[in-house]
Coordinates of C-alpha atoms in Angstrom, one line a residue:
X8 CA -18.5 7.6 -0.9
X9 CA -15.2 9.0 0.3
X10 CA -14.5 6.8 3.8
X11 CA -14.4 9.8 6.6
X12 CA -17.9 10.8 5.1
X13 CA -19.8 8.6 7.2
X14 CA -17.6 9.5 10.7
X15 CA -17.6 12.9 10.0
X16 CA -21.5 13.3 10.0
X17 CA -21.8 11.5 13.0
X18 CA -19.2 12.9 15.0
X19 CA -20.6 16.5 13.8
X20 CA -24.5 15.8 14.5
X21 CA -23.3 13.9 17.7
X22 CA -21.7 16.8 19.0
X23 CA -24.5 18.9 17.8
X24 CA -26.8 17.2 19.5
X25 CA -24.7 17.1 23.2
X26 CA -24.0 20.8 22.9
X27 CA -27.8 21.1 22.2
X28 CA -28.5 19.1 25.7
X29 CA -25.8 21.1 27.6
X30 CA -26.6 24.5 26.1
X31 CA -30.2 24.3 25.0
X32 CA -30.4 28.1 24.6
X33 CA -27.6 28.5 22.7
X34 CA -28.4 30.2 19.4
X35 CA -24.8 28.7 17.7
X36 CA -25.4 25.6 18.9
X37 CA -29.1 25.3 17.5
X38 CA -27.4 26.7 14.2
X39 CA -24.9 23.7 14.6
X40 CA -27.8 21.2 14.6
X41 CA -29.3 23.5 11.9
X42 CA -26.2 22.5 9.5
X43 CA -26.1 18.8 11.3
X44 CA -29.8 18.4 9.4
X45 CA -28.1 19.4 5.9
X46 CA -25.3 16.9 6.3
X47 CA -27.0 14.5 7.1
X48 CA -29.7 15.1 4.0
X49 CA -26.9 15.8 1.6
X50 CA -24.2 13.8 2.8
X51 CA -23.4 10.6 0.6
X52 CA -24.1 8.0 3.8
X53 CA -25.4 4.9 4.4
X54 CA -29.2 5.0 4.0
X55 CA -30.2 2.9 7.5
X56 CA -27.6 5.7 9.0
X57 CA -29.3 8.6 6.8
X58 CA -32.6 7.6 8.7
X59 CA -31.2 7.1 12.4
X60 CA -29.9 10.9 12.3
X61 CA -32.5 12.0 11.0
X62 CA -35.0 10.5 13.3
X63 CA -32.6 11.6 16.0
X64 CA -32.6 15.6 15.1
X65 CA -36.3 15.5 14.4
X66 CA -36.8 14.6 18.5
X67 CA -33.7 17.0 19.7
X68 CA -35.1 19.8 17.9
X69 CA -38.4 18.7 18.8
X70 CA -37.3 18.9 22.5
X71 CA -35.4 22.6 21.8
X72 CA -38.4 23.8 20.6
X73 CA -40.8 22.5 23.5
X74 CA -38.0 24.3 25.8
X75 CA -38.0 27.4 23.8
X76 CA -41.0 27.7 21.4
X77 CA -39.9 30.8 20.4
X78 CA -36.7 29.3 19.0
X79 CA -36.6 29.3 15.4
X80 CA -33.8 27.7 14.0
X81 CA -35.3 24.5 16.0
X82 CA -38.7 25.2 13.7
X83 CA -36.4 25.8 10.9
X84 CA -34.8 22.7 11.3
X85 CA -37.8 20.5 11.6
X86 CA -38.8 21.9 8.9
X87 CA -35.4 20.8 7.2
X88 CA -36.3 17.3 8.9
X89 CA -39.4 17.1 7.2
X90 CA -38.3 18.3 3.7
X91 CA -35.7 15.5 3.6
X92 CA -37.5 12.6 5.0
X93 CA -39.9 13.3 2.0
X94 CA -37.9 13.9 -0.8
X95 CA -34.7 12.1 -0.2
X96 CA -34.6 8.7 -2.0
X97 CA -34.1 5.7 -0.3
X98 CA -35.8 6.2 2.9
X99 CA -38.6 3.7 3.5
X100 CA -41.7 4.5 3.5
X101 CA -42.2 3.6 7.2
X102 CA -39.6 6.4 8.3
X103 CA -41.1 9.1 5.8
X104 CA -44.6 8.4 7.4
X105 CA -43.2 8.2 11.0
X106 CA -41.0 11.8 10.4
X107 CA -43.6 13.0 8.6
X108 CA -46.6 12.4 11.3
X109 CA -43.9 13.1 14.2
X110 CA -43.2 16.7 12.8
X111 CA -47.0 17.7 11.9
X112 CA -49.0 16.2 14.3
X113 CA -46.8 16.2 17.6
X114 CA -43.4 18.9 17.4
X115 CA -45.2 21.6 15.8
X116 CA -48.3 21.9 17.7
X117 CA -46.7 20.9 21.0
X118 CA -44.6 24.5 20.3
X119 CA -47.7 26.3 18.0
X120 CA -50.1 25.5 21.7
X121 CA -47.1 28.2 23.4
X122 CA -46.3 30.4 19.9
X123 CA -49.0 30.4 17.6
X124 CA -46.4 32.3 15.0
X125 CA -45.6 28.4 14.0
X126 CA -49.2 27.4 13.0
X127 CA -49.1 30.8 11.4
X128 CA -46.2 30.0 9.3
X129 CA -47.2 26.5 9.0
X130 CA -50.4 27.7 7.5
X131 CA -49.0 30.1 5.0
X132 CA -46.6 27.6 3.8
X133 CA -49.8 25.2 3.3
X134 CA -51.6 27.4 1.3
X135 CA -49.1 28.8 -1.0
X136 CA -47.8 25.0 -1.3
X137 CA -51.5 24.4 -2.7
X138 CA -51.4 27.4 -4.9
X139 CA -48.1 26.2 -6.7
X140 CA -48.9 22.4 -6.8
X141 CA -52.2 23.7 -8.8
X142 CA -50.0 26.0 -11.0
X143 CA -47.1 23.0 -11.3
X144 CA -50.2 21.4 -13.4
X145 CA -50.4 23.8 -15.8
X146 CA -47.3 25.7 -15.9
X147 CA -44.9 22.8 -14.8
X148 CA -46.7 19.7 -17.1
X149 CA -49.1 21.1 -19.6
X150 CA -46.5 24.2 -20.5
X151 CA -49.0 26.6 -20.7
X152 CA -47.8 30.0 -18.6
X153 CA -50.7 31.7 -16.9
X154 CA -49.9 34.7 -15.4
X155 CA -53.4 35.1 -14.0
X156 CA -53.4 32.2 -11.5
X157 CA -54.5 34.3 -9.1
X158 CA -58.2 34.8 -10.3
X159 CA -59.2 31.6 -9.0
X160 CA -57.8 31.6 -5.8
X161 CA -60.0 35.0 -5.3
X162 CA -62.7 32.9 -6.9
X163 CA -62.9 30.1 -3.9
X164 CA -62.3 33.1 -1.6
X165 CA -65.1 35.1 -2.3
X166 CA -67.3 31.7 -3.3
X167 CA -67.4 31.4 0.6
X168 CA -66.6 35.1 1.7
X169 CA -70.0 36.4 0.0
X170 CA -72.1 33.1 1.1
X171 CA -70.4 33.0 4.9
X172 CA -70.8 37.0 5.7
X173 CA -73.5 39.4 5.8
X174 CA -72.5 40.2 2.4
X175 CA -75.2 38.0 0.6
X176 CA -78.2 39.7 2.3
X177 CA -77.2 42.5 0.4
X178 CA -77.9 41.1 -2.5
X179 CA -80.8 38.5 -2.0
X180 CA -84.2 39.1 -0.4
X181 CA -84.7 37.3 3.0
X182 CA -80.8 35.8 2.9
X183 CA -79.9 35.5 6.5
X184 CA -78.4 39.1 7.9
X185 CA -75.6 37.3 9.4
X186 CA -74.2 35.0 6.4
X187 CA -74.5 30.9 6.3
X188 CA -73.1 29.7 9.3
X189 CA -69.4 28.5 9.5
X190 CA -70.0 24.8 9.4
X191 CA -71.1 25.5 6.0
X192 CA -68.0 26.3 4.6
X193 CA -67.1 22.3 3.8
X194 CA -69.7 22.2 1.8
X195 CA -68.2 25.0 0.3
X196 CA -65.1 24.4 -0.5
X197 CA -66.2 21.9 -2.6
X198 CA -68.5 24.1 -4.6
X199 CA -65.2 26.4 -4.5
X200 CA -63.6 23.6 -6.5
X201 CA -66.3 23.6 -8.6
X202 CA -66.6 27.6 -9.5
X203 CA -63.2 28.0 -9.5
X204 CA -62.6 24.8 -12.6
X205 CA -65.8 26.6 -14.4
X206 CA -63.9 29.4 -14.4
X207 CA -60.7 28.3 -15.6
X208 CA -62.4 26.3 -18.3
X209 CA -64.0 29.9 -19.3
X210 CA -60.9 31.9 -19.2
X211 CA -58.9 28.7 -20.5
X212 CA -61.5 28.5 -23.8
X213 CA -60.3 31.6 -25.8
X214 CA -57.0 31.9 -24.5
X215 CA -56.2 28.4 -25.3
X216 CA -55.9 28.7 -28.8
X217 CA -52.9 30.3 -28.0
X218 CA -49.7 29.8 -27.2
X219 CA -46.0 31.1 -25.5
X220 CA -45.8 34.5 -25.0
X221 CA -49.5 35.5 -26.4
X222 CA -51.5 33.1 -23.8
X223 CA -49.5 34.4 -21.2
X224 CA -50.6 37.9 -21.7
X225 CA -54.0 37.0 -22.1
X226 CA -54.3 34.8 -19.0
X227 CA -52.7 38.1 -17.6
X228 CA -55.5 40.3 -18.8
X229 CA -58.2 37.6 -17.7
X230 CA -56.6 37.5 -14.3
X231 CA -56.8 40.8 -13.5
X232 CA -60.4 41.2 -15.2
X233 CA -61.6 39.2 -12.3
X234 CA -60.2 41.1 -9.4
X235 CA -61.5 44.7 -11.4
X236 CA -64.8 43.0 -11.1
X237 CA -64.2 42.3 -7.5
X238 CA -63.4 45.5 -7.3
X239 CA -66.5 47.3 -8.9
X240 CA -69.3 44.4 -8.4
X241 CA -70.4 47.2 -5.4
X242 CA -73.2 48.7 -7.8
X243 CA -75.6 48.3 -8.7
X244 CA -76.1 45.7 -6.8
X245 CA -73.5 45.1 -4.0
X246 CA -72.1 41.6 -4.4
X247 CA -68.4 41.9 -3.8
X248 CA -68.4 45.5 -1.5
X249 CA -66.1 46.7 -4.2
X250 CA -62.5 47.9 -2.6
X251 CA -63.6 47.9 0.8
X252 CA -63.5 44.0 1.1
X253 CA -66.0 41.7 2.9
X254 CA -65.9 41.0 6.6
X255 CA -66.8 39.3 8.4
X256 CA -66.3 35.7 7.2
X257 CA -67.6 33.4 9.4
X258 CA -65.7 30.4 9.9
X259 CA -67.0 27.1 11.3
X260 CA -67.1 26.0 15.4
X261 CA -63.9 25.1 16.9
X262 CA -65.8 23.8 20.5
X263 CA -65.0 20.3 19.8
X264 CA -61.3 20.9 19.1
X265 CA -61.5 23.2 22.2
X266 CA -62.5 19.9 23.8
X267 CA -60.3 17.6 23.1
X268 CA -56.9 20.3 23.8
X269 CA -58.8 20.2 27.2
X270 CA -58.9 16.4 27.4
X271 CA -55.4 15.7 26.2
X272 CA -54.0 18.4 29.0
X273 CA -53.3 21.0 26.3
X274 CA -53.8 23.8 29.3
X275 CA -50.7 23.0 31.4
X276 CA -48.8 22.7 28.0
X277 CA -49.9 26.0 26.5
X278 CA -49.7 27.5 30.4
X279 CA -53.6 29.2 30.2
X280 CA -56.7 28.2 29.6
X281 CA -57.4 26.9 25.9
X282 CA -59.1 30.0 24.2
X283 CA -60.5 30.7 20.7
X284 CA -57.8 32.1 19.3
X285 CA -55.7 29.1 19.5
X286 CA -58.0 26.9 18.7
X287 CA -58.8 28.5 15.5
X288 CA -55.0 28.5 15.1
X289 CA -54.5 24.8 15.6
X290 CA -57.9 24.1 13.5
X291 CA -56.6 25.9 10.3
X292 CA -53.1 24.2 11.1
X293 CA -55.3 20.9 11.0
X294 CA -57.3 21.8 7.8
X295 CA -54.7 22.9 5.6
X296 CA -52.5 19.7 6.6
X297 CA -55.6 18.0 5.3
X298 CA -55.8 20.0 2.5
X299 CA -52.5 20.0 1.0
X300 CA -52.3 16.3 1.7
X301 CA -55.2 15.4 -0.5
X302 CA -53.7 17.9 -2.9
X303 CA -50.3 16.3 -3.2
X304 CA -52.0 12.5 -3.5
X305 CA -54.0 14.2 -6.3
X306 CA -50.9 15.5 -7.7
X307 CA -49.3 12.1 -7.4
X308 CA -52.0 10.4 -9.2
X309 CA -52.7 12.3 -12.0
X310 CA -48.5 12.8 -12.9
X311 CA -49.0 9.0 -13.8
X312 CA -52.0 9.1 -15.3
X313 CA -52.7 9.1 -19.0
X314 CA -53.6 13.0 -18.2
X315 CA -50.3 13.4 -17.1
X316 CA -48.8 11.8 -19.7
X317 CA -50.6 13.8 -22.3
X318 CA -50.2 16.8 -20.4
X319 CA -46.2 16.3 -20.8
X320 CA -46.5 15.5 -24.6
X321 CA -48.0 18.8 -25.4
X322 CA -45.2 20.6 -23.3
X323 CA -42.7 18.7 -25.3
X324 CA -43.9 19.3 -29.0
X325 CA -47.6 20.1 -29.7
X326 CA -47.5 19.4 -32.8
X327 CA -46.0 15.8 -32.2
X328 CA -48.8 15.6 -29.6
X329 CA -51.5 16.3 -31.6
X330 CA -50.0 13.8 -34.6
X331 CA -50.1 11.2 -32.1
X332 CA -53.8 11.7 -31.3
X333 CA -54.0 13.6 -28.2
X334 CA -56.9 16.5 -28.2
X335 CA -55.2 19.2 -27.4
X336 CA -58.1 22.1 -26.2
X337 CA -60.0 19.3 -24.3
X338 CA -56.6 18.4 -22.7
X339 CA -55.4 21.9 -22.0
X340 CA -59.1 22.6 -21.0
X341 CA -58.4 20.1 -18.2
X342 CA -54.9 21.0 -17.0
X343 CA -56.6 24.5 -16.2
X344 CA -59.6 23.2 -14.7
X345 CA -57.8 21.2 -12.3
X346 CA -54.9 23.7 -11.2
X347 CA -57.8 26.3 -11.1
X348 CA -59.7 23.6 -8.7
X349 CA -56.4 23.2 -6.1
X350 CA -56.2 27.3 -6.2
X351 CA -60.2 27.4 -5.4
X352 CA -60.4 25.3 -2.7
X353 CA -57.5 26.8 -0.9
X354 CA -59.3 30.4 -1.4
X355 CA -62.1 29.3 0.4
X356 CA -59.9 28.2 3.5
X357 CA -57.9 31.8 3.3
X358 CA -61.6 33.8 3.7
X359 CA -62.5 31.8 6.5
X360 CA -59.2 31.6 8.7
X361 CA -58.6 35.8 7.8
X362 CA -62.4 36.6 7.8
X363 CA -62.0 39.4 5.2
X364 CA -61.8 38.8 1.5
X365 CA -60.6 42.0 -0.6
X366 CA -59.6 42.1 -4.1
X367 CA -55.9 43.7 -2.5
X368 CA -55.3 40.1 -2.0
X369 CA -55.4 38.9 -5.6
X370 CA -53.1 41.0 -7.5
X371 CA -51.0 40.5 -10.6
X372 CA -47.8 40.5 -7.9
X373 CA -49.7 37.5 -6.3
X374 CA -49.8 35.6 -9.3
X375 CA -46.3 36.1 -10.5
X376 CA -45.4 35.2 -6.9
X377 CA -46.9 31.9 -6.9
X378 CA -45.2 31.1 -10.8
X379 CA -41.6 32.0 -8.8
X380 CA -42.7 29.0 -6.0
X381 CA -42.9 26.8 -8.9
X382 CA -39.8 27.9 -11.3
X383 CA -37.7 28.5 -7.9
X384 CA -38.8 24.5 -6.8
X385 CA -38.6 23.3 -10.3
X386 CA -41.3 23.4 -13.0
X387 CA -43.4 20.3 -13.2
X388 CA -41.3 18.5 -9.9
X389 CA -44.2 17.9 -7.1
X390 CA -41.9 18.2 -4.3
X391 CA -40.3 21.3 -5.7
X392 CA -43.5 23.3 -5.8
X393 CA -43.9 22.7 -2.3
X394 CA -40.2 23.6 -1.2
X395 CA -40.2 26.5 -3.1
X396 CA -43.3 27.9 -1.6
X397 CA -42.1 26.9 1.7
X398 CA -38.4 28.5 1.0
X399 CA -40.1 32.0 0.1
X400 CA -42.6 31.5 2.6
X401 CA -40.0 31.0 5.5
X402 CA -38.4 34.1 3.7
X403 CA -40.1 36.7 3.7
X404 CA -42.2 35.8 6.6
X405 CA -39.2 34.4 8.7
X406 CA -36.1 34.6 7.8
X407 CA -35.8 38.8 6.8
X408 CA -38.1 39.8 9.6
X409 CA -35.7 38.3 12.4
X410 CA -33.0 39.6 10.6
X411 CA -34.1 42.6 10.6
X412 CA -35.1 42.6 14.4
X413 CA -31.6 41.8 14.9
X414 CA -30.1 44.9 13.0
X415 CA -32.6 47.1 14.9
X416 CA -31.3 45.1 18.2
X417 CA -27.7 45.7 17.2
X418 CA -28.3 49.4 16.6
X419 CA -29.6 50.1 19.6
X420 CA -27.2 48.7 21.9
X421 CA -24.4 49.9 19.7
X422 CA -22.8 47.2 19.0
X423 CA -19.0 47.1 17.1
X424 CA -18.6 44.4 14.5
X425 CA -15.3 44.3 12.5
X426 CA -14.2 47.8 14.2
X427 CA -18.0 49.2 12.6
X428 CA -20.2 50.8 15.4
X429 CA -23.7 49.1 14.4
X430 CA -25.5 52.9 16.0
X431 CA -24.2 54.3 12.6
X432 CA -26.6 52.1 10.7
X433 CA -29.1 54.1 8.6
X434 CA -32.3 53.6 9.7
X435 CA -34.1 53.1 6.2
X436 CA -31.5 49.6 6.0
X437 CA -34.3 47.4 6.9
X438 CA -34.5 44.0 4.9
X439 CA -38.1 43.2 5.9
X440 CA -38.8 46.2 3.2
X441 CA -36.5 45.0 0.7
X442 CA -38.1 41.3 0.1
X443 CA -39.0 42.1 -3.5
X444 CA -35.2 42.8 -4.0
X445 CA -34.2 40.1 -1.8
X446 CA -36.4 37.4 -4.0
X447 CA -35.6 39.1 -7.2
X448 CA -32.0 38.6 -6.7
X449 CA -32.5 34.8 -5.3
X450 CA -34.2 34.0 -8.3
X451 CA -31.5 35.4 -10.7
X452 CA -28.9 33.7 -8.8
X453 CA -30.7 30.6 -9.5
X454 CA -31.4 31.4 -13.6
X455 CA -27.9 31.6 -13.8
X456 CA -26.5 28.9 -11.1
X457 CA -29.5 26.3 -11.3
X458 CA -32.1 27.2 -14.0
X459 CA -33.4 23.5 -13.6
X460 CA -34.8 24.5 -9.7
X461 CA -34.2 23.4 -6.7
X462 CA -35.5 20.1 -6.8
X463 CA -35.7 19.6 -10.5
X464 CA -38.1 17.3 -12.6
X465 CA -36.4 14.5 -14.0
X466 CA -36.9 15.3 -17.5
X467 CA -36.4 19.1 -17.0
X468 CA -32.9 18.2 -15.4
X469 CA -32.0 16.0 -18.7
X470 CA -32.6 18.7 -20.5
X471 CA -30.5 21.2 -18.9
X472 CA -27.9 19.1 -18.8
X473 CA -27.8 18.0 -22.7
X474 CA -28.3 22.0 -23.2
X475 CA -25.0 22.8 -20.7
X476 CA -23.1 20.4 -22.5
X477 CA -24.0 21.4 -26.4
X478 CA -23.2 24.6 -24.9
X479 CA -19.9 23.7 -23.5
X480 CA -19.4 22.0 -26.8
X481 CA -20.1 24.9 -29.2
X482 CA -17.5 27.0 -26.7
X483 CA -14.8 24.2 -27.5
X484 CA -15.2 24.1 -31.0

């Protein structure tokens, strides 16, 4: 560790943090602290030093955005916070809890109560973190590339969307006209666990047998066979109301929620009267924190099981694998089951909290999304399925949207940067349209700059590494 490392840091996230008290509203100062949170994570410090600023940014950015909930480098930055306090090692478990529960449960819902955009986010970045973790499992440690991953996360959606709207009546004599209502829908999310592993142990059974390039267009094929039949289960008998989608989904009471904001003075923090919609904000918020929570400690547990262990085997050599005894259909058969499971339960929680369910929403592009969350993160890293989800997520829903608010802002007032008169923009240069390119070029950038993923696997990043170097010793010789 070079010896102005440690002064430097400070002296940059101390002055950050007085220009952010002086200036709160200063969008290069809230950048400043923006940079001050990637120092101090990637910074070569002391780790009792590592935790102090850290702990430090996490309450003056929680403090910007109270001020300004409509700042979003302050959310951006917490969101840095949080990443860090996770993933860097080092860090006691006490501080990673503390962060952690500081930045979930207190910062972002003090700002979400003002801007529910932040619970929106939050939310998003939840369930796509889900659908990668449960794609990490079979893509990441078992090997096996499904490109249909979205079929079960239409699976859990529709499990509740048919049961929890009046779609069901259509279908069965004396159902209730309105749907079940919404408190059933945690009973239902566990039978969406349940349909949704069925069903990948059905789709996993003949495709299975194969491998590389073959299973991954079959799972492709079996994919999209289950959103055609959501698409044309509309006769004869209507069970899935075909391309017109199902709505509405009812979704379960919030009163008690509505409550307790009420009770904890909520009101003259949020500045009106608690209504519905932001209490079903703050109540999906809640639920997909729990969610992804149980997810992750899931996740956790079964990397170190003897699952886990045999799941990696078969990704390294099947044919060692099965030579050392490990069933390999049985095995794969459960590596589906239980990425399918994640991907149901979190299709469930998307019918309720957008009460409509339509096969748009479960097409091949969303599948091949959700395998760029994990090979962006890093294939079979846990903590990199959830940044890269997060990373895209703050993307494309963040990131290219205010950017492109502030080219429309510059263009209208005209201004002149680097002697260019921003008016003389054409009006079809609009980012927010161009995501697709946007991720497609991010994700080549990173085949050819870091292959291994942003936060790699341990293994994977071995591996890369002994490759770079035969490489580099083939050029020599």
């Amino acid at each position: 560790m070079s010896q102005y490392t440690l002064p430097f840091t400070l002296a940059f996230t101390l002055l950050s943090i007085l220009g952010a008290v002086l200036q709160p509203q200063n969008g290069l100062v809230n950048f400043a602290l923006l940079v001050a949170v990637g120092l101090v994570s990637l910074m070569k410090i002391p780790t009792p030093w590592r935790s102090g600023l850290l702990a430090v940014l996490a309450l003056t950015l929680t403090i910007l955005l109270r001020l300004n909930p409509d700042d979003k480098l302050a959310f951006y930055g917490l969101l840095g916070v949080l990443i860090a306090c996770f993933l860097l090692p080092n860090l006691s478990n006490l501080v990673r809890i503390a962060l952690g529960v500081a930045i979930l449960f207190i910062a972002i819902p003090i700002a979400g109560l003002t801007n529910s955009f932040l619970f929106e986010l939050g939310i998003q970045i939840g369930i796509f973190a889900a659908l990668a973790l449960g794609l990490n499992v079979v893509v990441g440690q078992a090997g096996l590339l499904d490109l249909g991953f979205a079929a079960f996360f239409a699976i859990g959606a529709y499990t509740w969307g048919i049961f929890g709207s009046p779609q069901a009546a259509q279908f069965i004599g004396g159902f209730s006209a309105g749907g079940l209502p919404g408190n059933y829908l945690y009973l239902f999310m566990a039978l969406a666990i349940i349909t949704a592993a069925i069903t990948g142990v059905l789709i996993g059974l003949p495709a299975l047998r194969l491998r590389g390039d073959y299973l991954a267009i079959v799972t492709l094929g079996l994919g999209e066979v289950v959103r055609v039949l959501a698409n044309n289960l509309d006769k004869p008998l209507n069970i899935t109301n075909g391309p017109q989608g199902i709505t509405p989904v009812n979704r379960p009471e919030v009163g008690f929620l509505a409550d307790f904001l009420r009770a904890i003075g909520a009101e003259r923090l949020y500045g009106r009267p608690v209504d519905e919609p932001i209490a079903y904000s703050f109540f999906f918020y809640l639920l997909v924190l729990v969610v992804i929570g149980i997810v992750i400690l899931v996740n956790l547990r079964l990397a170190n099981s003897r699952f886990g262990r045999a799941w990696v085997a078969i990704r390294e050599d099947e044919i060692a694998a099965k030579a050392m005894g490990i069933p390999l259909l049985p095995t794969k058969l459960l590596a589906f089951a239980t990425g399918a499971a994640f991907s149901g339960i979190m299709g469930a929680v998307f019918a309720a909290k957008q009460t409509f369910v339509s096969p748009e929403s479960f097409t091949l592009q969303a599948s091949i999304n959700i395998l760029a969350f994990v090979i962006l993160g890093g294939m079979g890293s846990i903590g990199g399925a959830v940044v890269g989800a997060a990373a895209v997520t703050v993307l494309n829903i963040g990131l290219l949207k205010d950017f492109s608010d502030l080219l429309n802002t510059w263009r209208q007032t005209g201004v002149t940067i680097l002697g260019y008169n921003m008016a003389n923009l054409p009006p079809q240069l609009n980012p927010a349209k161009y995501e697709r390119l946007v991720f497609g070029l991010i994700l080549i950038l990173m085949m050819i700059f870091r292959p291994e993923g942003l936060i790699p696997e341990q293994r994977h990043r071995a591996e890369m590494q002994e490759a770079r170097q035969e490489a580099q010793e083939g050029g020599a010789k």
